[in-house]
Amino acid sequence: MLNKKVLIVEDESILRDAYAMVLNRHGYEVMTASDGEQAIEQIERDMPDLILLDMLMPILGGEGFLDKSDILNKHKKTKIIIYSNLSDRETVQRLIERGVHAHILKSSMAPHQLADYIKQALA
Amino acid sequence: MKMTANRAKREYTEAEIADLEARLQEAEDTLDAIRDGSVDALVTKNPQVGQQIYTLKSADYTYRVLIESMSQGALTISEEGIILYSNEQFSRMTATPLEHVIGQKIAAFVDPDDARLVAEILQQRSANVNGSERTVRLKGPHQKEVIFSARKLPSNGDNAFICLVVTDITERKRAETAKDEFIALASHQLRTPATGVKQYIGMLLEGYAGTLTESQRTFAQTAFDSNERQLAIINSILKTAQIDFGGYQLKIIKKNLADLVSESLKAFEPIVAMRNQTITCEFEPKVCALIEPMEISLVISNLIENASKYSSVGGKISIKIYKDPKHAYVAITDNGVGIHEEDQAKIFEKFTRVNNALSDTVSGSGLGLYWVKKIVELHGGEIILTSELDSGSTFIIKLRSC
């Protein structure tokens, strides 16, 4: 069976590297992007099964990526997990209503919890 | 000596009688006009002192002073929306001379996009005497945001009037936006470095950098736990700030409480198992409450976490869900250290931590129960505490049932 593909969109390089290391070890094919524009380039090249999407990023943030790529309408099979330290209630509710799979506060997850969560989401 | 009035009786002509009657009628009309409040001043002509003006300082005068000194705009408008009276404040708000305000349509001062809201107020006022409010933007370069509070004035005749109070909320809105931006940014900036620490120490503990010796593991675990406390404090401070700054709008839905508690419990299974504690559940079937699930879930998690933290190893926690005709209840009971009677009200205050057998070893921000109580109250509910020192505590969340 082919490995599932996960795109990590995160501007903080230390976090991006850490998530990539954890997901690689758990057998995922990992793609990375440091902002929304790079994420658009990545999904045009190869559509992932799941995207871990940060919100506050330079150039193009998470919500800007959703708007510009229109991924929630065009690629409904790809699961989007908002993985951010933003906990603004209105933003979270708006994104859930738009159809993202979940919003997770990234400070709430230890490495193994992230891996478990992604496994469940892709099951 | 007897004094006798000796005034000769005088005959009046018909013309004199008619004149006297007319003057009497005029005097009666004047008195009536004063009584019904339609006279502001009396002008008299006295041959000795000339013309004199007597101002009637009636209740109407006090109202005028009051209305002119208001920080809000105050208007009387007709049902067609024409301004019949305006105070100076509305004239300043719209940067329009008062003489150009009066007689103008109220819609002329409102941003065209909000004209519909003005029409709603006017139409609603025609049929209803209760007050109503709309937030609208005024025309002009500053795009002031105001609240229109309308009330139909009681009228005996055919013409009904609408009293409109206009409150400028531009500054308040700006402050709210600044607050939201600050909280959003603070939550991001405070959490992100701590997330890096959690991620890397977590990877160290999970063997990503090779096997640790026992003491390396202990040190890394201590650092991890300390970072967790820091994150919990950041979360509590942000939650408190969000609540205290106001504007906390809940999205209430019907939710089965057993489902909600079961979901919250999953996160505690490892912690409770590690402390060799047991949780027993007694859930009445089909207990449903009107809540925002995400918020009440945080409340329940906070109370379960406290029940575990303030009970010793091997402690027993019970969770009950039940209802009465109007309310739904979640009761969380522990057999832990308990709370002294005089501390029971204090624990819901901000930055309060009380002394007990475990307070030296258990960490906390002193904010958890403060926002827990606030969130339950925002739901129209209540937190009820019963506790006995050294025996344990019960926290009951009382919510509106559905």
Coordinates of C-alpha atoms in Angstrom, one line a residue:
Chain A
M1 CA 0.0 0.0 0.0
L2 CA 1.2 3.5 -0.9
N3 CA 2.1 5.8 2.0
K4 CA -0.4 8.5 2.8
K5 CA 0.7 12.0 1.9
V6 CA 0.7 14.8 4.4
L7 CA 1.5 18.4 3.6
I8 CA 2.8 20.5 6.6
V9 CA 2.2 24.2 6.1
E10 CA 4.1 26.0 8.9
D11 CA 6.3 29.1 8.8
E12 CA 8.3 28.3 12.0
S13 CA 11.1 26.1 10.6
I14 CA 11.8 24.4 14.0
L15 CA 8.2 23.2 14.2
R16 CA 8.0 22.3 10.5
D17 CA 11.1 20.1 10.9
A18 CA 9.8 18.5 14.1
Y19 CA 6.4 17.6 12.6
A20 CA 8.2 16.3 9.5
M21 CA 10.5 14.1 11.6
V22 CA 7.5 12.7 13.6
L23 CA 5.3 12.0 10.6
N24 CA 8.2 10.4 8.6
R25 CA 8.9 8.0 11.5
H26 CA 5.2 7.1 11.4
G27 CA 5.4 6.1 7.8
Y28 CA 3.8 9.1 6.0
E29 CA 5.1 10.7 2.9
V30 CA 5.8 14.3 4.0
M31 CA 5.6 17.5 2.0
T32 CA 6.3 20.9 3.5
A33 CA 5.6 24.6 2.8
S34 CA 6.4 27.7 4.8
D35 CA 3.5 29.8 3.6
G36 CA 0.2 29.6 1.7
E37 CA 1.7 30.4 -1.7
Q38 CA 4.2 27.6 -1.4
A39 CA 1.4 25.3 -0.2
I40 CA -0.5 26.2 -3.4
E41 CA 2.5 25.2 -5.5
Q42 CA 2.8 21.9 -3.6
I43 CA -0.8 20.9 -4.1
E44 CA -0.7 21.7 -7.8
R45 CA 2.3 19.4 -8.1
D46 CA 0.9 16.6 -5.9
M47 CA -2.4 16.6 -3.9
P48 CA -1.9 15.3 -0.3
D49 CA -4.4 13.2 1.7
L50 CA -4.2 15.6 4.6
I51 CA -2.9 19.1 5.2
L52 CA -1.7 20.4 8.6
L53 CA -2.3 24.1 8.1
D54 CA -1.0 26.9 10.3
M55 CA -2.9 30.2 10.3
L56 CA -0.6 33.1 10.9
M57 CA 2.1 33.0 8.2
P58 CA 3.9 35.6 6.1
I59 CA 3.1 36.1 2.4
L60 CA -0.2 34.1 2.5
G61 CA -1.8 32.8 5.8
G62 CA -3.9 29.7 6.3
E63 CA -7.2 31.3 5.5
G64 CA -5.8 33.1 2.5
F65 CA -4.6 29.7 1.3
L66 CA -8.1 28.2 1.6
D67 CA -9.6 31.2 -0.3
K68 CA -7.0 31.2 -3.1
S69 CA -6.8 27.5 -3.7
D70 CA -10.5 26.9 -3.1
I71 CA -9.4 23.5 -1.9
L72 CA -12.4 22.9 0.4
N73 CA -14.7 22.9 -2.7
K74 CA -12.3 21.4 -5.3
H75 CA -10.7 18.6 -3.3
K76 CA -13.2 17.4 -0.7
K77 CA -11.3 14.2 -0.1
T78 CA -8.2 16.1 1.2
K79 CA -8.6 16.6 4.9
I80 CA -7.6 20.0 6.3
I81 CA -6.6 20.2 9.9
I82 CA -6.0 23.8 11.2
Y83 CA -3.0 23.3 13.3
S84 CA -2.4 26.7 14.9
N85 CA -1.9 28.5 18.2
L86 CA -4.7 30.8 17.3
S87 CA -7.7 30.1 19.5
D88 CA -9.9 33.0 18.4
R89 CA -13.4 31.6 18.7
E90 CA -14.9 33.4 15.8
T91 CA -12.2 32.3 13.4
V92 CA -12.4 28.7 14.6
Q93 CA -16.2 28.6 14.2
R94 CA -16.0 30.2 10.7
L95 CA -13.4 27.7 9.5
I96 CA -15.3 24.7 10.9
E97 CA -18.4 26.0 9.1
R98 CA -16.4 26.3 5.9
G99 CA -15.6 22.6 6.1
V100 CA -12.2 22.1 7.6
H101 CA -11.9 18.7 9.3
A102 CA -10.8 20.1 12.7
H103 CA -9.0 22.9 14.6
I104 CA -6.3 21.8 16.9
L105 CA -4.3 24.0 19.2
K106 CA -0.8 22.9 18.3
S107 CA 0.5 23.7 21.8
S108 CA -1.9 20.9 23.1
M109 CA -0.2 18.0 21.2
A110 CA 2.9 16.0 22.2
P111 CA 4.6 14.3 19.2
H112 CA 2.9 10.9 19.6
Q113 CA -0.5 12.6 20.1
L114 CA -0.1 14.3 16.7
A115 CA 0.8 11.0 15.0
D116 CA -2.2 9.3 16.7
Y117 CA -4.6 12.1 15.6
I118 CA -3.5 12.0 12.0
K119 CA -3.8 8.2 11.9
Q120 CA -7.4 8.5 13.2
A121 CA -8.2 11.3 10.7
L122 CA -6.9 9.2 7.8
A123 CA -8.5 5.9 8.9
Chain B
M1 CA -67.5 103.7 64.9
K2 CA -69.2 101.9 62.1
M3 CA -67.8 102.2 58.7
T4 CA -70.1 101.9 55.8
A5 CA -69.1 101.3 52.3
N6 CA -70.8 103.9 50.3
R7 CA -70.0 103.1 46.8
A8 CA -72.6 104.1 44.3
K9 CA -73.9 101.3 42.2
R10 CA -72.9 101.8 38.6
E11 CA -74.8 100.7 35.5
Y12 CA -72.7 99.0 32.7
T13 CA -73.4 99.5 29.1
E14 CA -73.8 96.5 26.9
A15 CA -70.6 97.3 25.1
E16 CA -68.7 97.4 28.5
I17 CA -70.2 94.0 29.5
A18 CA -69.2 92.5 26.2
D19 CA -65.6 93.8 26.7
L20 CA -65.4 92.5 30.2
E21 CA -66.7 89.0 29.1
A22 CA -64.1 89.0 26.3
R23 CA -61.3 89.8 28.8
L24 CA -62.5 87.1 31.2
Q25 CA -62.5 84.6 28.4
E26 CA -59.0 85.6 27.4
A27 CA -57.8 85.2 31.0
E28 CA -59.4 81.7 31.2
D29 CA -57.8 80.7 27.9
T30 CA -54.4 81.9 29.1
L31 CA -54.7 79.8 32.3
D32 CA -55.8 76.8 30.3
A33 CA -52.7 77.2 28.0
I34 CA -50.4 77.5 31.0
R35 CA -52.0 74.4 32.5
D36 CA -51.6 72.2 29.4
G37 CA -47.9 73.3 29.0
S38 CA -48.2 75.1 25.7
V39 CA -46.9 78.4 27.1
D40 CA -43.2 78.9 27.6
A41 CA -43.4 82.6 28.7
L42 CA -45.8 85.4 29.5
V43 CA -45.3 88.9 28.2
T44 CA -47.0 91.7 30.2
K45 CA -47.3 95.4 29.5
N46 CA -47.3 97.6 32.5
P47 CA -47.6 101.4 32.0
Q48 CA -45.2 102.1 34.8
V49 CA -42.4 99.6 34.0
G50 CA -43.0 98.8 30.4
Q51 CA -42.9 95.3 28.9
Q52 CA -42.0 92.4 31.1
I53 CA -41.3 88.7 30.2
Y54 CA -42.0 86.0 32.7
T55 CA -40.5 82.6 31.7
L56 CA -42.4 79.6 33.0
K57 CA -39.7 77.2 34.4
S58 CA -41.9 74.2 34.1
A59 CA -40.9 70.5 33.9
D60 CA -40.5 71.0 30.1
Y61 CA -37.6 73.5 30.8
T62 CA -35.7 70.8 32.8
Y63 CA -36.2 68.2 30.1
R64 CA -34.8 70.6 27.5
V65 CA -31.7 71.3 29.6
L66 CA -31.3 67.5 30.1
I67 CA -31.7 66.7 26.4
E68 CA -29.2 69.4 25.3
S69 CA -26.6 68.2 27.8
M70 CA -26.8 64.5 26.7
S71 CA -23.8 62.9 25.1
Q72 CA -26.1 61.1 22.7
G73 CA -28.1 62.6 19.8
A74 CA -31.8 62.9 20.7
L75 CA -34.4 63.3 18.0
T76 CA -38.1 63.4 17.5
I77 CA -39.1 62.2 14.1
S78 CA -42.4 61.6 12.3
E79 CA -43.5 58.2 11.1
E80 CA -42.4 59.2 7.6
G81 CA -38.8 59.7 9.0
I82 CA -38.7 63.5 9.0
I83 CA -36.8 65.1 11.8
L84 CA -39.0 67.4 13.9
Y85 CA -36.6 68.1 16.7
S86 CA -32.9 67.5 17.2
N87 CA -30.5 68.3 20.0
E88 CA -27.2 70.0 19.3
Q89 CA -25.3 66.7 19.9
F90 CA -26.8 65.1 16.8
S91 CA -26.0 68.2 14.8
R92 CA -22.3 67.8 16.0
M93 CA -22.3 64.1 15.2
T94 CA -23.4 64.6 11.7
A95 CA -21.4 67.9 11.3
T96 CA -24.5 69.5 10.0
P97 CA -25.9 72.9 11.3
L98 CA -29.0 72.3 13.4
E99 CA -31.2 74.3 11.0
H100 CA -30.3 71.9 8.2
V101 CA -31.0 68.9 10.4
I102 CA -34.6 69.8 11.3
G103 CA -37.0 69.1 8.5
Q104 CA -34.5 66.7 6.8
K105 CA -35.2 62.9 6.5
I106 CA -33.3 60.8 9.0
A107 CA -32.3 58.5 6.1
A108 CA -30.3 61.4 4.6
F109 CA -27.7 61.1 7.5
V110 CA -27.3 57.3 7.2
D111 CA -24.9 55.3 4.9
P112 CA -27.0 54.1 1.9
D113 CA -26.1 50.5 2.7
D114 CA -27.9 50.8 6.0
A115 CA -31.0 52.6 4.7
R116 CA -32.9 49.3 5.1
L117 CA -32.2 49.3 8.8
V118 CA -33.7 52.8 9.2
A119 CA -36.8 51.8 7.2
E120 CA -37.1 48.7 9.6
I121 CA -37.1 51.0 12.6
L122 CA -39.7 53.4 11.2
Q123 CA -42.0 50.5 10.1
Q124 CA -41.6 48.6 13.3
R125 CA -42.3 51.8 15.3
S126 CA -45.6 52.4 13.5
A127 CA -47.0 49.2 14.9
N128 CA -45.2 48.9 18.2
V129 CA -44.5 51.0 21.3
N130 CA -41.7 48.9 22.6
G131 CA -38.2 50.1 22.0
S132 CA -36.0 48.7 19.3
E133 CA -32.3 49.1 18.4
R134 CA -30.2 48.9 15.2
T135 CA -26.5 49.6 14.7
V136 CA -26.0 51.8 11.6
R137 CA -23.2 53.7 10.0
L138 CA -23.6 57.5 9.5
K139 CA -22.8 59.1 6.2
G140 CA -19.6 61.1 5.9
P141 CA -15.9 60.7 5.8
H142 CA -15.6 59.3 9.4
Q143 CA -18.2 56.6 8.9
K144 CA -19.3 56.8 12.5
E145 CA -20.9 53.7 13.8
V146 CA -24.0 54.5 16.0
I147 CA -26.8 52.7 17.7
F148 CA -30.3 53.9 16.9
S149 CA -32.7 53.3 19.8
A150 CA -36.2 54.1 18.8
R151 CA -39.4 54.4 20.9
K152 CA -42.8 55.4 19.7
L153 CA -44.2 58.3 21.7
P154 CA -47.7 57.8 23.0
S155 CA -50.1 60.0 21.0
N156 CA -53.8 60.6 21.3
G157 CA -54.2 62.1 17.8
D158 CA -53.5 60.8 14.4
N159 CA -49.8 61.8 14.3
A160 CA -47.5 59.4 16.1
F161 CA -43.9 60.5 16.8
I162 CA -40.8 58.4 17.2
C163 CA -38.2 59.3 19.8
L164 CA -34.7 58.4 18.6
V165 CA -31.6 58.3 20.7
V166 CA -28.4 58.0 18.7
T167 CA -25.3 56.7 20.6
D168 CA -21.9 56.9 19.0
I169 CA -20.1 53.6 19.4
T170 CA -17.2 54.2 17.0
E171 CA -14.6 54.4 19.7
R172 CA -16.0 51.4 21.6
K173 CA -15.9 49.3 18.4
R174 CA -12.3 50.4 17.7
A175 CA -11.3 49.3 21.3
E176 CA -13.1 46.0 20.8
T177 CA -11.2 45.3 17.6
A178 CA -7.9 46.3 19.2
K179 CA -8.7 43.9 22.1
D180 CA -9.5 41.0 19.8
E181 CA -6.3 41.6 17.8
F182 CA -4.3 41.8 20.9
I183 CA -5.7 38.6 22.3
A184 CA -5.2 36.8 19.0
L185 CA -1.6 38.0 18.7
A186 CA -0.8 37.4 22.4
S187 CA -2.1 33.8 22.2
H188 CA 0.0 33.2 19.2
Q189 CA 3.2 34.8 20.4
L190 CA 3.0 33.3 23.9
R191 CA 2.2 29.8 22.8
T192 CA 4.5 29.4 19.9
P193 CA 7.9 29.3 21.7
A194 CA 6.4 27.0 24.4
T195 CA 5.1 24.7 21.5
G196 CA 8.7 24.4 20.3
V197 CA 9.9 23.4 23.7
K198 CA 7.0 20.9 24.1
Q199 CA 7.7 19.4 20.6
Y200 CA 11.4 18.9 21.1
I201 CA 11.4 17.7 24.7
G202 CA 8.5 15.4 23.7
M203 CA 10.6 14.0 20.9
L204 CA 13.5 13.5 23.3
L205 CA 11.2 11.6 25.7
E206 CA 9.8 9.5 22.8
G207 CA 13.2 8.3 21.8
Y208 CA 13.8 10.4 18.6
A209 CA 17.3 11.2 19.7
G210 CA 18.2 7.7 21.0
T211 CA 17.6 6.0 24.4
L212 CA 17.8 8.2 27.5
T213 CA 19.3 7.2 30.8
E214 CA 17.0 7.2 33.8
S215 CA 18.2 10.6 35.0
Q216 CA 18.1 12.1 31.5
R217 CA 14.5 11.0 31.3
T218 CA 13.7 12.4 34.7
F219 CA 15.2 15.8 33.8
A220 CA 13.5 15.9 30.4
Q221 CA 10.1 14.9 32.0
T222 CA 10.5 17.7 34.6
A223 CA 11.1 20.2 31.9
F224 CA 8.2 18.9 29.9
D225 CA 5.8 19.1 32.9
S226 CA 7.0 22.6 33.7
N227 CA 6.3 23.7 30.1
E228 CA 2.9 22.1 30.3
R229 CA 2.1 24.3 33.4
Q230 CA 3.3 27.4 31.5
L231 CA 0.9 26.5 28.6
A232 CA -2.0 25.9 31.0
I233 CA -1.4 29.3 32.6
I234 CA -1.2 31.0 29.2
N235 CA -4.5 29.3 28.2
S236 CA -6.2 30.4 31.5
I237 CA -5.0 34.0 31.2
L238 CA -6.2 34.2 27.6
K239 CA -9.6 32.7 28.5
T240 CA -10.0 35.1 31.4
A241 CA -9.0 38.1 29.1
Q242 CA -11.6 37.0 26.5
I243 CA -14.3 36.8 29.1
D244 CA -13.4 40.0 31.0
F245 CA -13.1 42.2 27.9
G246 CA -16.7 41.3 27.1
G247 CA -18.4 40.6 23.8
Y248 CA -18.3 36.8 24.5
Q249 CA -21.0 35.5 22.2
L250 CA -22.1 31.9 22.7
K251 CA -23.4 29.7 19.9
I252 CA -26.0 27.7 21.8
I253 CA -27.2 24.3 20.5
K254 CA -29.0 21.3 22.0
K255 CA -26.4 18.7 23.2
N256 CA -26.6 15.4 24.9
L257 CA -24.6 15.8 28.1
A258 CA -23.5 12.1 28.3
D259 CA -21.9 12.3 24.9
L260 CA -20.1 15.5 25.9
V261 CA -18.8 14.2 29.2
S262 CA -17.7 10.9 27.6
E263 CA -15.7 12.9 25.0
S264 CA -14.0 15.0 27.7
L265 CA -13.2 11.9 29.8
K266 CA -11.1 10.3 27.1
A267 CA -8.3 12.9 27.6
F268 CA -8.1 12.0 31.3
E269 CA -7.8 8.3 31.0
P270 CA -4.0 8.2 31.0
I271 CA -3.6 10.8 33.9
V272 CA -6.2 9.0 36.1
A273 CA -4.6 5.6 35.4
M274 CA -1.2 6.9 36.2
R275 CA -2.5 8.1 39.6
N276 CA -4.3 4.9 40.1
Q277 CA -7.6 6.8 40.5
T278 CA -11.0 5.5 39.4
I279 CA -13.8 7.4 37.7
T280 CA -17.3 6.0 38.0
C281 CA -20.1 7.4 35.8
E282 CA -23.9 7.4 36.4
F283 CA -25.6 9.0 33.5
E284 CA -29.4 9.4 33.3
P285 CA -30.4 8.7 29.7
K286 CA -31.3 11.5 27.3
V287 CA -30.2 14.5 29.4
C288 CA -29.9 17.3 27.0
A289 CA -28.7 20.9 27.7
L290 CA -28.7 24.2 25.8
I291 CA -25.0 24.9 25.6
E292 CA -22.1 25.8 23.4
P293 CA -20.5 22.3 23.6
M294 CA -16.8 23.5 23.1
E295 CA -17.1 25.8 26.1
I296 CA -19.0 23.5 28.5
S297 CA -16.5 20.7 27.5
L298 CA -13.7 23.0 28.8
V299 CA -15.6 23.6 32.0
I300 CA -16.1 19.8 32.6
S301 CA -12.5 19.1 31.7
N302 CA -11.3 21.7 34.2
L303 CA -13.5 20.3 37.0
I304 CA -12.4 16.7 36.3
E305 CA -8.7 17.8 36.2
N306 CA -9.2 19.5 39.6
A307 CA -10.9 16.5 41.0
S308 CA -7.9 14.4 40.0
K309 CA -5.3 16.9 41.1
Y310 CA -6.8 17.5 44.5
S311 CA -7.3 13.8 45.3
S312 CA -4.5 11.5 46.4
V313 CA -3.2 8.5 44.6
G314 CA -6.0 5.8 44.5
G315 CA -8.7 8.5 44.9
K316 CA -12.3 8.0 43.7
I317 CA -14.1 10.4 41.3
S318 CA -17.7 10.1 40.4
I319 CA -19.6 11.9 37.6
K320 CA -23.4 12.0 37.6
I321 CA -25.7 13.4 34.9
Y322 CA -29.3 14.0 35.9
K323 CA -32.2 16.4 35.2
D324 CA -35.3 18.0 36.6
P325 CA -38.1 19.6 34.4
K326 CA -36.2 22.8 33.7
H327 CA -32.5 22.0 34.3
A328 CA -29.8 19.5 33.4
Y329 CA -27.0 18.8 35.9
V330 CA -23.4 17.4 35.8
A331 CA -22.1 16.7 39.2
I332 CA -18.4 15.9 39.7
T333 CA -17.5 14.5 43.1
D334 CA -14.1 13.6 44.5
N335 CA -12.9 12.2 47.8
G336 CA -9.9 14.5 47.9
V337 CA -8.6 17.2 50.2
G338 CA -11.9 19.3 50.3
I339 CA -12.3 23.0 50.8
H340 CA -12.7 24.8 54.1
E341 CA -16.1 26.4 54.4
E342 CA -14.7 30.0 54.6
D343 CA -12.7 29.4 51.4
Q344 CA -15.6 28.1 49.3
A345 CA -16.7 31.4 47.9
K346 CA -13.1 32.7 47.5
I347 CA -12.1 29.9 45.1
F348 CA -14.2 31.4 42.3
E349 CA -12.4 34.7 42.5
K350 CA -9.6 35.7 40.2
F351 CA -6.0 34.7 41.2
T352 CA -7.2 32.9 44.3
R353 CA -5.6 29.7 45.5
V354 CA -6.4 28.4 48.9
N355 CA -4.2 26.4 51.2
N356 CA -4.8 22.7 51.5
A357 CA -2.9 19.5 52.0
L358 CA -1.9 19.4 48.3
S359 CA -1.5 23.1 47.4
D360 CA 2.3 22.9 47.7
T361 CA 2.5 20.1 45.1
V362 CA -0.4 21.0 42.8
S363 CA 0.2 23.8 40.3
G364 CA -2.5 26.2 39.1
S365 CA -2.9 29.7 37.8
G366 CA -5.7 30.7 40.3
L367 CA -7.9 31.5 37.2
G368 CA -9.5 28.2 36.3
L369 CA -12.5 28.3 38.5
Y370 CA -13.0 32.0 37.8
W371 CA -13.5 31.5 34.1
V372 CA -15.4 28.2 34.7
K373 CA -18.0 30.0 36.8
K374 CA -18.2 32.9 34.2
I375 CA -18.8 30.5 31.3
V376 CA -21.5 28.6 33.2
E377 CA -23.1 31.9 34.1
L378 CA -22.9 33.1 30.4
H379 CA -25.0 30.0 29.7
G380 CA -27.6 31.2 32.2
G381 CA -26.5 28.4 34.5
E382 CA -24.9 28.1 37.9
I383 CA -22.0 26.3 39.7
I384 CA -23.0 24.8 43.0
L385 CA -20.2 23.7 45.4
T386 CA -20.5 21.5 48.4
S387 CA -17.3 20.5 50.2
E388 CA -16.0 19.2 53.5
L389 CA -12.4 19.5 54.5
D390 CA -10.5 16.2 54.2
S391 CA -13.6 14.5 52.8
G392 CA -13.9 15.8 49.3
S393 CA -15.8 18.2 47.1
T394 CA -18.8 18.1 44.7
F395 CA -19.1 20.7 41.9
I396 CA -22.5 20.7 40.2
I397 CA -23.0 22.4 36.9
K398 CA -26.6 23.5 36.5
L399 CA -27.6 24.2 33.0
R400 CA -30.8 24.9 31.0
S401 CA -32.3 21.7 29.8
C402 CA -33.9 21.1 26.4

